[in-house]
Short mmCIF file of C-alpha atoms in Angstrom, two decimals:
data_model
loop_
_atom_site.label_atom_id
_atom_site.label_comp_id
_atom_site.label_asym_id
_atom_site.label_seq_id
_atom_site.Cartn_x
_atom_site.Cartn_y
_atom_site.Cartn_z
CA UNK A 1010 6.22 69.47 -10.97
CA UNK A 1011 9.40 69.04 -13.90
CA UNK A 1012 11.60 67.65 -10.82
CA UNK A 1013 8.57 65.21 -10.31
CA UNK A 1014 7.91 64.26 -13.35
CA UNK A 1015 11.66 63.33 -14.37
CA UNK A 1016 12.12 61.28 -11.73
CA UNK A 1017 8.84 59.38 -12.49
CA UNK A 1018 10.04 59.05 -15.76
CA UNK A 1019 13.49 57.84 -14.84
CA UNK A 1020 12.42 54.96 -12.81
CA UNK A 1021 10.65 53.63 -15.94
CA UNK A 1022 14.48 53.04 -17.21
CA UNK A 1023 14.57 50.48 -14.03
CA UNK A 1024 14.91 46.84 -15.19
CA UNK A 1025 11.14 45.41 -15.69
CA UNK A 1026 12.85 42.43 -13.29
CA UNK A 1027 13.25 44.05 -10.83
CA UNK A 1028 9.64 45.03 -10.33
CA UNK A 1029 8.12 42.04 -11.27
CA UNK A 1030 7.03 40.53 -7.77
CA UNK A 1031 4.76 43.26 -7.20
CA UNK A 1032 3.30 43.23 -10.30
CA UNK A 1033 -0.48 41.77 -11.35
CA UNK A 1034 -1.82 40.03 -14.30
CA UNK A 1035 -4.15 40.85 -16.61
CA UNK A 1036 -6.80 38.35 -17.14
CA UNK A 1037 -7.64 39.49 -20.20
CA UNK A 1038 -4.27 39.61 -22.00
CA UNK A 1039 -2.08 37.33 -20.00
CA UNK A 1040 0.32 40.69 -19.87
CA UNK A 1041 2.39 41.52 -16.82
CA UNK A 1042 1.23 44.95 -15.68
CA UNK A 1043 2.99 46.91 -12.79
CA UNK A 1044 0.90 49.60 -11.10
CA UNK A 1045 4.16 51.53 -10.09
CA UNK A 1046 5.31 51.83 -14.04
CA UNK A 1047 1.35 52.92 -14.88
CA UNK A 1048 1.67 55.27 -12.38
CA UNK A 1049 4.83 56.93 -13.48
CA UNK A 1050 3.48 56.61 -16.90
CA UNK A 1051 -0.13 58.23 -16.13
CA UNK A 1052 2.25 60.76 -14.41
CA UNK A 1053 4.60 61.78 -17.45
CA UNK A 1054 1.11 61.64 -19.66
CA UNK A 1055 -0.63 64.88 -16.66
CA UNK A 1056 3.02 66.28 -16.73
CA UNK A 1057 3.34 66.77 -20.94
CA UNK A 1058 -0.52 67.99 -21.00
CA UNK A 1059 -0.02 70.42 -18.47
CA UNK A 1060 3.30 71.53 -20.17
CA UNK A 1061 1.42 71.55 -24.19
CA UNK A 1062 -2.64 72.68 -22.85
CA UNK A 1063 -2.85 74.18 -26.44
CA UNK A 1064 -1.59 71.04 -28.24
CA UNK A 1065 -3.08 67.80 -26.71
CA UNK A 1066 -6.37 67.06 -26.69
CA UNK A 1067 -6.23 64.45 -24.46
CA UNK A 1068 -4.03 61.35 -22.95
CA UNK A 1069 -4.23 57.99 -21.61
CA UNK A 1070 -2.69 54.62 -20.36
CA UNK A 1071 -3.88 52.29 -22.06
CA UNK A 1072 -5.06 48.47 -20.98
CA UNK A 1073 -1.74 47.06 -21.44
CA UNK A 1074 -0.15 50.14 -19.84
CA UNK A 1075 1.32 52.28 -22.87
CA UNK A 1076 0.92 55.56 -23.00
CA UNK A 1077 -0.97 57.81 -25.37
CA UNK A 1078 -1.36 61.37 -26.47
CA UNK A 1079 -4.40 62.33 -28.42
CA UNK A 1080 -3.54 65.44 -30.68
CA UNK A 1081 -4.63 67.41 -33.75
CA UNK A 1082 -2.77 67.70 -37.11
CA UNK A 1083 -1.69 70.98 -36.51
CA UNK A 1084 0.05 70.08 -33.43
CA UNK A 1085 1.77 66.99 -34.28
CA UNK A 1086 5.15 68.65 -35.04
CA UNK A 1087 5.38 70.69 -31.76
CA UNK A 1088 4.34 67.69 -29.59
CA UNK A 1089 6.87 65.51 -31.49
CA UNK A 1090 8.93 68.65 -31.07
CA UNK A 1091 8.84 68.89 -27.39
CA UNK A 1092 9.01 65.02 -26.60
CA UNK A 1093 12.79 64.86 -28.51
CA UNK A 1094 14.06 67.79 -26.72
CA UNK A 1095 12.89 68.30 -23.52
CA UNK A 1096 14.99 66.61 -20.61
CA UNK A 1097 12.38 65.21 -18.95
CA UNK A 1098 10.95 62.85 -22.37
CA UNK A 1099 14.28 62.24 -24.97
CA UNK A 1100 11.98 60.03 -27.19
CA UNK A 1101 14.66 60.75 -29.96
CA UNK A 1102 13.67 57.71 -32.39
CA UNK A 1103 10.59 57.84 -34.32
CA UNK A 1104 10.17 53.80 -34.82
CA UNK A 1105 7.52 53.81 -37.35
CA UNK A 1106 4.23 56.00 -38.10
CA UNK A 1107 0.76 53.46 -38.99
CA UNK A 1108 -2.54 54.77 -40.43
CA UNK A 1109 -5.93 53.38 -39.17
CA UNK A 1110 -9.02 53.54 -41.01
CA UNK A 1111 -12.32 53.96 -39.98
CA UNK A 1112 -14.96 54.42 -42.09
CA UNK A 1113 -18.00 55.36 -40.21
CA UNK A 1114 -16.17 58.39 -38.19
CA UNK A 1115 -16.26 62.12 -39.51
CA UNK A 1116 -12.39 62.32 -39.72
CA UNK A 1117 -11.97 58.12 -40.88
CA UNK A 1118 -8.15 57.97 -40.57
CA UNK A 1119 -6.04 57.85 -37.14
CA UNK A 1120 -2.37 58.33 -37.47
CA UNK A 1121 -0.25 56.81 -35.45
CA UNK A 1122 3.23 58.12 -34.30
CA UNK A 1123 5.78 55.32 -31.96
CA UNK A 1124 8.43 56.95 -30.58
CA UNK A 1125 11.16 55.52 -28.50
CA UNK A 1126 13.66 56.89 -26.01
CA UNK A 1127 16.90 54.94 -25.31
CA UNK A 1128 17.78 57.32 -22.75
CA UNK A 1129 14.38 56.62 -20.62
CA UNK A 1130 14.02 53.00 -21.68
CA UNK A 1131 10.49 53.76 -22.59
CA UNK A 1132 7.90 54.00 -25.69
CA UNK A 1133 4.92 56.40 -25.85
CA UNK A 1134 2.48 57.03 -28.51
CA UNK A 1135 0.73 59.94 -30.47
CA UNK A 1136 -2.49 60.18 -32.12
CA UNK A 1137 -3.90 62.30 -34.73
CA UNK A 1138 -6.48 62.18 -37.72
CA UNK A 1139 -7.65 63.39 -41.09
CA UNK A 1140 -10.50 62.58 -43.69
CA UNK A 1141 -9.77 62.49 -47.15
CA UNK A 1142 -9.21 66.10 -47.52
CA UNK A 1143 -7.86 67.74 -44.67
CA UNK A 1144 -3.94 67.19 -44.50
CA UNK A 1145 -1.13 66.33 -41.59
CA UNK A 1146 1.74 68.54 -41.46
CA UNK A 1147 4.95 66.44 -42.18
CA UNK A 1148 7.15 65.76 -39.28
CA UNK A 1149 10.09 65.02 -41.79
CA UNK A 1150 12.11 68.31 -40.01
CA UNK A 1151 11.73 66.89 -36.53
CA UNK A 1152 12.68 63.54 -37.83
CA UNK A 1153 14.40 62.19 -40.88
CA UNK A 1154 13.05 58.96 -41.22
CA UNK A 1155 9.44 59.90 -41.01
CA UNK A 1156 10.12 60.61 -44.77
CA UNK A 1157 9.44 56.70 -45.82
CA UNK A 1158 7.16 56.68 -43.30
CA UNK A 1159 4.53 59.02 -44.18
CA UNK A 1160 4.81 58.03 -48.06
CA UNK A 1161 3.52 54.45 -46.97
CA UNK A 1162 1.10 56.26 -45.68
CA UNK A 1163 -0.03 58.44 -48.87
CA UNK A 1164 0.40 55.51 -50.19
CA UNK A 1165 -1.45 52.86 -48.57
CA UNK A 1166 -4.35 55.44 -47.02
CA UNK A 1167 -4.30 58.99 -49.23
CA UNK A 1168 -3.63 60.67 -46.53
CA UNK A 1169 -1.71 63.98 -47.53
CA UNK A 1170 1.34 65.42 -45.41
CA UNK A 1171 1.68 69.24 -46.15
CA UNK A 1172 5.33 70.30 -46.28
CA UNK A 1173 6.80 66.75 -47.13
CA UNK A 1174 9.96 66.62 -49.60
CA UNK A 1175 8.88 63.86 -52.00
CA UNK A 1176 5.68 62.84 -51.21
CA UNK A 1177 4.98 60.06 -53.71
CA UNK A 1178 3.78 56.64 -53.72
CA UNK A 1179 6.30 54.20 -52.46
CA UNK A 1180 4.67 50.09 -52.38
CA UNK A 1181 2.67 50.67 -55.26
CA UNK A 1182 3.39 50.88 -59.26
CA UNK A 1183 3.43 54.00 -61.70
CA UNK A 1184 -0.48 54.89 -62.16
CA UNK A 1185 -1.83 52.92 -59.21
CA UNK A 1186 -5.17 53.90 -58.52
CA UNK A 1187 -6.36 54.34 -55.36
CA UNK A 1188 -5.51 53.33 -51.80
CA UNK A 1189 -5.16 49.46 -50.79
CA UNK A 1190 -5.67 50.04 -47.09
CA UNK A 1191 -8.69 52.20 -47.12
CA UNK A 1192 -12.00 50.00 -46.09
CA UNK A 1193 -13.66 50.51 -49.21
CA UNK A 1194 -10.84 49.40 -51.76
CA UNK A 1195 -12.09 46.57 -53.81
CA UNK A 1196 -10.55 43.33 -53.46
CA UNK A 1197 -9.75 43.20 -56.96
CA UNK A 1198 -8.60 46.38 -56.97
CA UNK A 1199 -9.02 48.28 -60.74
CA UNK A 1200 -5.86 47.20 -62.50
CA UNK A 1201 -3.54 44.47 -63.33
CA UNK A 1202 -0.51 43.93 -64.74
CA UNK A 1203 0.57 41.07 -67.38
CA UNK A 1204 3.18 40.10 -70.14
CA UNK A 1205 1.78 40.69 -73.52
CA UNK A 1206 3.90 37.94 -76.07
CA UNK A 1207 2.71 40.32 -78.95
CA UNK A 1208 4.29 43.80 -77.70
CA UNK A 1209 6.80 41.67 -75.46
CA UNK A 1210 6.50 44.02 -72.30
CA UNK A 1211 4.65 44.66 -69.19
CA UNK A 1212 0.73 45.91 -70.13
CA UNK A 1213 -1.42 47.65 -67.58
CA UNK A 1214 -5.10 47.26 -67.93
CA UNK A 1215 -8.71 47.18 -66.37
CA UNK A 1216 -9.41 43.71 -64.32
CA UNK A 1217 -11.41 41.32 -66.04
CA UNK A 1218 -12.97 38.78 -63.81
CA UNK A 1219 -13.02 35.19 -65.57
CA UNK A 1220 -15.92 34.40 -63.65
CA UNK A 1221 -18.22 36.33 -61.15
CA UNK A 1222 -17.95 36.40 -57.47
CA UNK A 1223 -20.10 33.12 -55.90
CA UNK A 1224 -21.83 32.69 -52.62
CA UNK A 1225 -21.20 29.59 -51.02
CA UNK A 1226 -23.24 28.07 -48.53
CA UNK A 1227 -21.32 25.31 -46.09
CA UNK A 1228 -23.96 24.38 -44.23
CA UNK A 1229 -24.17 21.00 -43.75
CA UNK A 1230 -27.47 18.83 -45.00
CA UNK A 1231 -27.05 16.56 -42.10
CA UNK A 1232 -27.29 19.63 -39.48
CA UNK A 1233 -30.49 20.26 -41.25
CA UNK A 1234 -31.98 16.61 -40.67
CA UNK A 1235 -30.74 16.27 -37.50
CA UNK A 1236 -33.09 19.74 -36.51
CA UNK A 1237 -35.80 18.57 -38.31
CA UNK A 1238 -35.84 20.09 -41.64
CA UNK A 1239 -35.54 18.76 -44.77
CA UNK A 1240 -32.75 18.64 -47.58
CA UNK A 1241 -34.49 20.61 -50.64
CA UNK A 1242 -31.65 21.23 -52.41
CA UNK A 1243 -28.68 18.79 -53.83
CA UNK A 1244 -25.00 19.32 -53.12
#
């Protein structure tokens, strides 16, 4: 099964070119999708679950065939582990990690790990989540530059990585409050920041609206003749 599995994932370092005049396209997206390359990839994703049972939850190939490991938070640094070492993967750049939000789901954030190996000429994937308490353990010892990463993160979403060197905000200001990217962050957000000509610095302090928020209806009075109704209002 390892002898199979490396060679499926070898051929998906064979130019996409080369493979193009068997391949079909989707509808939907207007992508080029091969069925050979979503095969090997659907492959490689049975191959590492078999390999990690304990560790992943679950994976798929996704519409515009990438491939995707569903894991929990414990896991994460095993999984992340295996797919940099073993022969077979070599996905030795972590790209970038993103956080999702959603609010109506029991654990509301997804985090999302892109990884890249050079050596396969492929990208996969890796899932996990967290609510606002539970934490992720930091991947920072499997690789370096997760450490920005996972502050933007905190940052952006709360979400806490246990074991990370200097976890601390990273976009936002000394005594931000809060977490921009979560759903339920005001628009307004709580603070702002001005230039006060008396103390001749930077002040922070509570937003003040100048005006409240207004409701504006576009609808045109014309639409409503033309249906029958009548204007009872004036624009």
């Amino acid at each position: 099964m390892a002898l199979s599995a490396l060679r499926a994932v070898c051929r998906l370092a064979q130019p996409r070119a080369a493979v193009l005049p068997c391949a079909r396209r989707c509808a939907s997206t207007g992508l080029v999708s091969d069925p050979e390359q979503r095969k090997n990839l659907e492959d490689f994703g049975t191959y590492v679950t078999q390999m990690l049972p304990k560790y992943i939850q679950a994976a798929q190939v996704t519409h515009n065939d990438e491939l995707e490991l569903m894991v929990p938070p414990t896991s994460i640094i095993p999984v992340l582990t295996f797919l940099k070492d073993h022969t077979a993967a070599q996905f030795k750049i972590l790209i970038d990690i993103a956080g999702v939000d959603f609010p109506t789901r029991k654990n509301r954030f997804e985090v999302v790990y892109n990884l890249l190996s050079v050596e396969q000429n492929t990208r996969i994937r890796v899932k996990t989540y967290a609510d606002e308490l539970s934490p992720v353990d930091s991947v920072v010892p499997v690789h370096q530059s997760a450490n920005w990463f996972e502050r933007e993160v905190w940052d952006m979403y709360g979400v806490f990585f246990t074991g990370h060197p200097d976890l601390r905000r990273i976009l936002t200001d000394y005594g931000f409050e809060g977490h921009p990217f979560r759903k339920d962050f005001p628009l307004s957000g709580y603070v702002e920041l001005r230039y006060d000509d008396e103390e001749k610095r930077v002040v922070c302090e509570p937003v003040e609206m100048t005006q409240e928020f207004r409701q504006f209806d576009f609808t045109s009075p014309w639409e409503q003749i033309q249906s029958g109704g009548t204007v009872t209002k004036k624009i």
